[in-house]
mmCIF file of N, CA and C in Angstrom:
data_model
loop_
_atom_site.group_PDB
_atom_site.id
_atom_site.type_symbol
_atom_site.label_atom_id
_atom_site.label_comp_id
_atom_site.label_asym_id
_atom_site.label_seq_id
_atom_site.Cartn_x
_atom_site.Cartn_y
_atom_site.Cartn_z
ATOM 1 N N MET A 1 -13.373 -201.277 -91.397
ATOM 2 C CA MET A 1 -14.319 -200.223 -91.648
ATOM 3 C C MET A 1 -15.362 -200.124 -90.547
ATOM 4 N N THR A 2 -15.713 -201.267 -89.997
ATOM 5 C CA THR A 2 -16.730 -201.209 -88.958
ATOM 6 C C THR A 2 -16.211 -200.500 -87.711
ATOM 7 N N SER A 3 -14.917 -200.591 -87.452
ATOM 8 C CA SER A 3 -14.381 -199.925 -86.266
ATOM 9 C C SER A 3 -14.390 -198.402 -86.446
ATOM 10 N N ILE A 4 -14.150 -197.908 -87.650
ATOM 11 C CA ILE A 4 -14.188 -196.462 -87.891
ATOM 12 C C ILE A 4 -15.617 -195.957 -87.751
ATOM 13 N N LYS A 5 -16.580 -196.719 -88.255
ATOM 14 C CA LYS A 5 -17.983 -196.317 -88.125
ATOM 15 C C LYS A 5 -18.399 -196.327 -86.660
ATOM 16 N N THR A 6 -17.948 -197.299 -85.919
ATOM 17 C CA THR A 6 -18.291 -197.386 -84.500
ATOM 18 C C THR A 6 -17.718 -196.197 -83.737
ATOM 19 N N ILE A 7 -16.489 -195.843 -84.033
ATOM 20 C CA ILE A 7 -15.861 -194.697 -83.371
ATOM 21 C C ILE A 7 -16.580 -193.407 -83.752
ATOM 22 N N ALA A 8 -16.968 -193.279 -85.017
ATOM 23 C CA ALA A 8 -17.675 -192.076 -85.462
ATOM 24 C C ALA A 8 -19.034 -191.968 -84.794
ATOM 25 N N VAL A 9 -19.758 -193.055 -84.690
ATOM 26 C CA VAL A 9 -21.069 -193.038 -84.038
ATOM 27 C C VAL A 9 -20.907 -192.725 -82.550
ATOM 28 N N ALA A 10 -19.912 -193.297 -81.909
ATOM 29 C CA ALA A 10 -19.681 -193.022 -80.488
ATOM 30 C C ALA A 10 -19.317 -191.550 -80.285
ATOM 31 N N GLY A 11 -18.528 -190.998 -81.187
ATOM 32 C CA GLY A 11 -18.171 -189.578 -81.089
ATOM 33 C C GLY A 11 -19.378 -188.680 -81.275
ATOM 34 N N LEU A 12 -20.236 -188.987 -82.243
ATOM 35 C CA LEU A 12 -21.448 -188.184 -82.457
ATOM 36 C C LEU A 12 -22.391 -188.275 -81.266
ATOM 37 N N LEU A 13 -22.562 -189.453 -80.702
ATOM 38 C CA LEU A 13 -23.433 -189.603 -79.541
ATOM 39 C C LEU A 13 -22.886 -188.843 -78.331
ATOM 40 N N SER A 14 -21.570 -188.871 -78.148
ATOM 41 C CA SER A 14 -21.004 -188.158 -77.003
ATOM 42 C C SER A 14 -21.136 -186.646 -77.186
ATOM 43 N N MET A 15 -21.032 -186.159 -78.422
ATOM 44 C CA MET A 15 -21.222 -184.721 -78.660
ATOM 45 C C MET A 15 -22.666 -184.299 -78.419
ATOM 46 N N MET A 16 -23.597 -185.151 -78.783
ATOM 47 C CA MET A 16 -25.006 -184.807 -78.602
ATOM 48 C C MET A 16 -25.397 -184.882 -77.126
ATOM 49 N N ALA A 17 -24.787 -185.779 -76.380
ATOM 50 C CA ALA A 17 -25.148 -185.959 -74.981
ATOM 51 C C ALA A 17 -24.517 -184.896 -74.086
ATOM 52 N N ALA A 18 -23.407 -184.336 -74.515
ATOM 53 C CA ALA A 18 -22.718 -183.341 -73.687
ATOM 54 C C ALA A 18 -23.509 -182.037 -73.699
ATOM 55 N N ALA A 19 -23.854 -181.572 -72.523
ATOM 56 C CA ALA A 19 -24.589 -180.306 -72.415
ATOM 57 C C ALA A 19 -23.591 -179.151 -72.471
ATOM 58 N N PRO A 20 -23.962 -178.094 -73.137
ATOM 59 C CA PRO A 20 -23.053 -176.940 -73.177
ATOM 60 C C PRO A 20 -22.927 -176.311 -71.791
ATOM 61 N N ALA A 21 -21.733 -175.901 -71.458
ATOM 62 C CA ALA A 21 -21.478 -175.291 -70.150
ATOM 63 C C ALA A 21 -21.529 -173.777 -70.289
ATOM 64 N N PHE A 22 -22.370 -173.148 -69.489
ATOM 65 C CA PHE A 22 -22.476 -171.695 -69.495
ATOM 66 C C PHE A 22 -21.867 -171.151 -68.209
ATOM 67 N N ALA A 23 -21.187 -170.050 -68.348
ATOM 68 C CA ALA A 23 -20.608 -169.411 -67.165
ATOM 69 C C ALA A 23 -21.726 -168.773 -66.352
ATOM 70 N N GLN A 24 -21.664 -168.959 -65.060
ATOM 71 C CA GLN A 24 -22.671 -168.373 -64.182
ATOM 72 C C GLN A 24 -22.228 -166.971 -63.799
ATOM 73 N N GLU A 25 -23.127 -166.031 -63.906
ATOM 74 C CA GLU A 25 -22.768 -164.654 -63.583
ATOM 75 C C GLU A 25 -22.574 -164.504 -62.082
ATOM 76 N N ALA A 26 -21.561 -163.736 -61.704
ATOM 77 C CA ALA A 26 -21.257 -163.548 -60.292
ATOM 78 C C ALA A 26 -22.236 -162.576 -59.654
ATOM 79 N N ILE A 27 -22.530 -161.494 -60.336
ATOM 80 C CA ILE A 27 -23.450 -160.471 -59.834
ATOM 81 C C ILE A 27 -24.454 -160.202 -60.946
ATOM 82 N N GLN A 28 -25.742 -160.210 -60.605
ATOM 83 C CA GLN A 28 -26.768 -160.076 -61.634
ATOM 84 C C GLN A 28 -26.763 -158.708 -62.296
ATOM 85 N N GLU A 29 -26.650 -157.659 -61.528
ATOM 86 C CA GLU A 29 -26.673 -156.297 -62.062
ATOM 87 C C GLU A 29 -25.374 -155.585 -61.685
ATOM 88 N N PRO A 30 -24.310 -155.717 -62.479
ATOM 89 C CA PRO A 30 -23.044 -155.095 -62.093
ATOM 90 C C PRO A 30 -23.116 -153.574 -62.033
ATOM 91 N N GLY A 31 -23.923 -152.964 -62.885
ATOM 92 C CA GLY A 31 -24.050 -151.506 -62.851
ATOM 93 C C GLY A 31 -24.710 -151.021 -61.574
ATOM 94 N N ALA A 32 -25.761 -151.710 -61.146
ATOM 95 C CA ALA A 32 -26.444 -151.331 -59.912
ATOM 96 C C ALA A 32 -25.547 -151.588 -58.703
ATOM 97 N N PHE A 33 -24.805 -152.684 -58.734
ATOM 98 C CA PHE A 33 -23.894 -152.980 -57.631
ATOM 99 C C PHE A 33 -22.820 -151.903 -57.523
ATOM 100 N N ALA A 34 -22.242 -151.499 -58.653
ATOM 101 C CA ALA A 34 -21.204 -150.464 -58.642
ATOM 102 C C ALA A 34 -21.771 -149.127 -58.196
ATOM 103 N N PHE A 35 -23.036 -148.870 -58.489
ATOM 104 C CA PHE A 35 -23.654 -147.610 -58.071
ATOM 105 C C PHE A 35 -23.840 -147.566 -56.557
ATOM 106 N N PHE A 36 -24.348 -148.646 -55.983
ATOM 107 C CA PHE A 36 -24.639 -148.655 -54.550
ATOM 108 C C PHE A 36 -23.406 -148.927 -53.684
ATOM 109 N N TYR A 37 -22.394 -149.597 -54.226
ATOM 110 C CA TYR A 37 -21.171 -149.917 -53.481
ATOM 111 C C TYR A 37 -19.954 -149.474 -54.299
ATOM 112 N N PRO A 38 -19.650 -148.181 -54.330
ATOM 113 C CA PRO A 38 -18.570 -147.698 -55.204
ATOM 114 C C PRO A 38 -17.177 -148.164 -54.784
ATOM 115 N N ASN A 39 -16.987 -148.561 -53.536
ATOM 116 C CA ASN A 39 -15.655 -148.962 -53.080
ATOM 117 C C ASN A 39 -15.456 -150.471 -53.065
ATOM 118 N N LEU A 40 -16.394 -151.219 -53.605
ATOM 119 C CA LEU A 40 -16.248 -152.668 -53.679
ATOM 120 C C LEU A 40 -16.035 -153.067 -55.129
ATOM 121 N N ASP A 41 -15.312 -154.155 -55.329
ATOM 122 C CA ASP A 41 -14.939 -154.588 -56.668
ATOM 123 C C ASP A 41 -16.012 -155.504 -57.245
ATOM 124 N N VAL A 42 -16.583 -155.117 -58.359
ATOM 125 C CA VAL A 42 -17.641 -155.895 -59.002
ATOM 126 C C VAL A 42 -17.085 -157.204 -59.555
ATOM 127 N N LEU A 43 -15.872 -157.178 -60.084
ATOM 128 C CA LEU A 43 -15.318 -158.359 -60.745
ATOM 129 C C LEU A 43 -14.910 -159.458 -59.772
ATOM 130 N N ASN A 44 -14.674 -159.112 -58.521
ATOM 131 C CA ASN A 44 -14.261 -160.114 -57.537
ATOM 132 C C ASN A 44 -15.387 -160.479 -56.583
ATOM 133 N N GLY A 45 -16.605 -160.328 -56.988
ATOM 134 C CA GLY A 45 -17.737 -160.731 -56.167
ATOM 135 C C GLY A 45 -17.933 -159.880 -54.931
ATOM 136 N N GLY A 46 -17.566 -158.616 -54.997
ATOM 137 C CA GLY A 46 -17.779 -157.714 -53.877
ATOM 138 C C GLY A 46 -16.606 -157.614 -52.923
ATOM 139 N N ALA A 47 -15.445 -158.122 -53.305
ATOM 140 C CA ALA A 47 -14.258 -157.993 -52.444
ATOM 141 C C ALA A 47 -13.851 -156.523 -52.377
ATOM 142 N N PRO A 48 -13.371 -156.062 -51.229
ATOM 143 C CA PRO A 48 -12.983 -154.654 -51.113
ATOM 144 C C PRO A 48 -11.807 -154.309 -52.024
ATOM 145 N N THR A 49 -11.844 -153.118 -52.575
ATOM 146 C CA THR A 49 -10.736 -152.625 -53.385
ATOM 147 C C THR A 49 -9.603 -152.186 -52.461
ATOM 148 N N PRO A 50 -8.379 -152.028 -52.970
ATOM 149 C CA PRO A 50 -7.290 -151.547 -52.115
ATOM 150 C C PRO A 50 -7.585 -150.181 -51.495
ATOM 151 N N ALA A 51 -8.268 -149.315 -52.218
ATOM 152 C CA ALA A 51 -8.602 -147.998 -51.670
ATOM 153 C C ALA A 51 -9.570 -148.132 -50.495
ATOM 154 N N TYR A 52 -10.508 -149.054 -50.586
ATOM 155 C CA TYR A 52 -11.472 -149.253 -49.511
ATOM 156 C C TYR A 52 -10.794 -149.826 -48.272
ATOM 157 N N ARG A 53 -9.828 -150.737 -48.472
ATOM 158 C CA ARG A 53 -9.124 -151.320 -47.335
ATOM 159 C C ARG A 53 -8.277 -150.285 -46.612
ATOM 160 N N MET A 54 -7.750 -149.300 -47.336
ATOM 161 C CA MET A 54 -6.886 -148.294 -46.725
ATOM 162 C C MET A 54 -7.681 -147.132 -46.144
ATOM 163 N N GLU A 55 -8.991 -147.144 -46.318
ATOM 164 C CA GLU A 55 -9.824 -146.032 -45.870
ATOM 165 C C GLU A 55 -9.749 -145.831 -44.361
ATOM 166 N N GLY A 56 -9.624 -146.897 -43.602
ATOM 167 C CA GLY A 56 -9.605 -146.787 -42.154
ATOM 168 C C GLY A 56 -8.233 -146.497 -41.570
ATOM 169 N N LEU A 57 -7.214 -146.404 -42.408
ATOM 170 C CA LEU A 57 -5.864 -146.166 -41.909
ATOM 171 C C LEU A 57 -5.628 -144.678 -41.682
ATOM 172 N N PRO A 58 -4.687 -144.315 -40.812
ATOM 173 C CA PRO A 58 -4.407 -142.897 -40.558
ATOM 174 C C PRO A 58 -3.830 -142.206 -41.799
ATOM 175 N N PRO A 59 -3.954 -140.881 -41.876
ATOM 176 C CA PRO A 59 -3.483 -140.149 -43.065
ATOM 177 C C PRO A 59 -1.992 -140.312 -43.340
ATOM 178 N N SER A 60 -1.184 -140.506 -42.307
ATOM 179 C CA SER A 60 0.253 -140.660 -42.543
ATOM 180 C C SER A 60 0.547 -141.919 -43.356
ATOM 181 N N VAL A 61 -0.228 -142.968 -43.135
ATOM 182 C CA VAL A 61 -0.043 -144.192 -43.908
ATOM 183 C C VAL A 61 -0.438 -143.950 -45.355
ATOM 184 N N MET A 62 -1.538 -143.242 -45.560
ATOM 185 C CA MET A 62 -1.971 -142.933 -46.924
ATOM 186 C C MET A 62 -0.930 -142.087 -47.646
ATOM 187 N N GLN A 63 -0.350 -141.112 -46.948
ATOM 188 C CA GLN A 63 0.632 -140.237 -47.577
ATOM 189 C C GLN A 63 1.876 -141.034 -47.989
ATOM 190 N N SER A 64 2.371 -141.863 -47.099
ATOM 191 C CA SER A 64 3.564 -142.641 -47.438
ATOM 192 C C SER A 64 3.259 -143.649 -48.543
ATOM 193 N N TYR A 65 2.062 -144.235 -48.530
ATOM 194 C CA TYR A 65 1.681 -145.170 -49.588
ATOM 195 C C TYR A 65 1.613 -144.455 -50.930
ATOM 196 N N ASN A 66 0.999 -143.274 -50.967
ATOM 197 C CA ASN A 66 0.889 -142.526 -52.216
ATOM 198 C C ASN A 66 2.254 -142.092 -52.728
ATOM 199 N N GLU A 67 3.142 -141.666 -51.834
ATOM 200 C CA GLU A 67 4.484 -141.274 -52.259
ATOM 201 C C GLU A 67 5.243 -142.463 -52.831
ATOM 202 N N ARG A 68 5.119 -143.604 -52.175
ATOM 203 C CA ARG A 68 5.838 -144.785 -52.645
ATOM 204 C C ARG A 68 5.306 -145.248 -53.997
ATOM 205 N N GLU A 69 3.989 -145.255 -54.162
ATOM 206 C CA GLU A 69 3.403 -145.723 -55.410
ATOM 207 C C GLU A 69 3.656 -144.763 -56.568
ATOM 208 N N SER A 70 3.758 -143.468 -56.285
ATOM 209 C CA SER A 70 3.977 -142.495 -57.354
ATOM 210 C C SER A 70 5.450 -142.355 -57.709
ATOM 211 N N GLY A 71 6.332 -142.881 -56.881
ATOM 212 C CA GLY A 71 7.755 -142.772 -57.144
ATOM 213 C C GLY A 71 8.356 -141.477 -56.641
ATOM 214 N N LEU A 72 7.599 -140.683 -55.893
ATOM 215 C CA LEU A 72 8.095 -139.409 -55.396
ATOM 216 C C LEU A 72 8.810 -139.530 -54.061
ATOM 217 N N ALA A 73 8.709 -140.658 -53.435
ATOM 218 C CA ALA A 73 9.346 -140.819 -52.126
ATOM 219 C C ALA A 73 10.850 -140.922 -52.312
ATOM 220 N N GLY A 74 11.571 -140.118 -51.569
ATOM 221 C CA GLY A 74 13.022 -140.149 -51.635
ATOM 222 C C GLY A 74 13.575 -141.292 -50.809
ATOM 223 N N PRO A 75 14.858 -141.517 -50.912
ATOM 224 C CA PRO A 75 15.447 -142.592 -50.108
ATOM 225 C C PRO A 75 15.455 -142.217 -48.636
ATOM 226 N N ASP A 76 15.287 -143.205 -47.798
ATOM 227 C CA ASP A 76 15.327 -142.979 -46.355
ATOM 228 C C ASP A 76 16.783 -143.023 -45.902
ATOM 229 N N VAL A 77 17.347 -141.859 -45.628
ATOM 230 C CA VAL A 77 18.750 -141.761 -45.244
ATOM 231 C C VAL A 77 18.833 -141.058 -43.907
ATOM 232 N N TRP A 78 19.589 -141.635 -42.992
ATOM 233 C CA TRP A 78 19.819 -140.995 -41.699
ATOM 234 C C TRP A 78 21.068 -140.146 -41.823
ATOM 235 N N HIS A 79 20.949 -138.888 -41.477
ATOM 236 C CA HIS A 79 22.094 -137.990 -41.509
ATOM 237 C C HIS A 79 22.610 -137.808 -40.086
ATOM 238 N N HIS A 80 23.864 -138.147 -39.886
ATOM 239 C CA HIS A 80 24.489 -138.001 -38.577
ATOM 240 C C HIS A 80 25.451 -136.820 -38.629
ATOM 241 N N ARG A 81 25.467 -136.052 -37.572
ATOM 242 C CA ARG A 81 26.429 -134.952 -37.542
ATOM 243 C C ARG A 81 27.803 -135.520 -37.204
ATOM 244 N N ARG A 82 28.805 -134.802 -37.624
ATOM 245 C CA ARG A 82 30.171 -135.265 -37.399
ATOM 246 C C ARG A 82 30.558 -135.042 -35.940
ATOM 247 N N VAL A 83 31.157 -136.040 -35.362
ATOM 248 C CA VAL A 83 31.610 -135.953 -33.977
ATOM 249 C C VAL A 83 33.101 -136.270 -33.959
ATOM 250 N N HIS A 84 33.882 -135.392 -33.350
ATOM 251 C CA HIS A 84 35.316 -135.615 -33.214
ATOM 252 C C HIS A 84 35.565 -136.159 -31.812
ATOM 253 N N HIS A 85 35.879 -137.417 -31.716
ATOM 254 C CA HIS A 85 36.072 -138.040 -30.413
ATOM 255 C C HIS A 85 37.456 -137.755 -29.828
ATOM 256 N N ALA A 86 38.409 -137.460 -30.673
ATOM 257 C CA ALA A 86 39.782 -137.286 -30.187
ATOM 258 C C ALA A 86 39.953 -135.986 -29.411
ATOM 259 N N SER A 87 39.253 -134.957 -29.780
ATOM 260 C CA SER A 87 39.437 -133.668 -29.103
ATOM 261 C C SER A 87 38.086 -133.029 -28.839
ATOM 262 N N SER A 88 38.058 -132.144 -27.878
ATOM 263 C CA SER A 88 36.834 -131.408 -27.579
ATOM 264 C C SER A 88 36.775 -130.196 -28.491
ATOM 265 N N THR A 89 36.054 -130.298 -29.558
ATOM 266 C CA THR A 89 35.934 -129.179 -30.490
ATOM 267 C C THR A 89 34.472 -128.839 -30.672
ATOM 268 N N MET A 90 34.266 -127.629 -31.107
ATOM 269 C CA MET A 90 32.900 -127.191 -31.360
ATOM 270 C C MET A 90 32.633 -127.307 -32.857
ATOM 271 N N HIS A 91 31.579 -128.019 -33.173
ATOM 272 C CA HIS A 91 31.204 -128.215 -34.574
ATOM 273 C C HIS A 91 29.683 -128.116 -34.668
ATOM 274 N N ASP A 92 29.189 -127.403 -35.637
ATOM 275 C CA ASP A 92 27.748 -127.191 -35.839
ATOM 276 C C ASP A 92 27.103 -126.523 -34.629
ATOM 277 N N GLY A 93 27.857 -125.681 -33.917
ATOM 278 C CA GLY A 93 27.292 -124.940 -32.801
ATOM 279 C C GLY A 93 27.166 -125.731 -31.520
ATOM 280 N N ARG A 94 27.740 -126.935 -31.447
ATOM 281 C CA ARG A 94 27.644 -127.752 -30.237
ATOM 282 C C ARG A 94 29.036 -128.222 -29.836
ATOM 283 N N TRP A 95 29.211 -128.444 -28.561
ATOM 284 C CA TRP A 95 30.487 -128.968 -28.071
ATOM 285 C C TRP A 95 30.511 -130.469 -28.246
ATOM 286 N N HIS A 96 31.596 -130.964 -28.755
ATOM 287 C CA HIS A 96 31.776 -132.408 -28.942
ATOM 288 C C HIS A 96 33.021 -132.831 -28.193
ATOM 289 N N GLY A 97 33.003 -134.006 -27.723
ATOM 290 C CA GLY A 97 34.227 -134.445 -27.082
ATOM 291 C C GLY A 97 34.093 -135.719 -26.333
#
């Protein structure tokens, strides 16, 4: 019985001695931060959002990125015209041979 009481007292003392852990806020005023820096991510401590990182890229990159993300981009297929190597024939308005 004395060992159970000793364990119980040790458990109570350890609970009383342990300080509660509070999460530290990353940004004090998230609303004010989002107002003054609309392209930075409040939840990641001010890390740039993907839109902010792509802001400096040329428009062609933005267009291809938007097409790919929306699913509207078609497959990249190279179309070759037919060439007849055996004979000199005209096909598609050009001489081949």
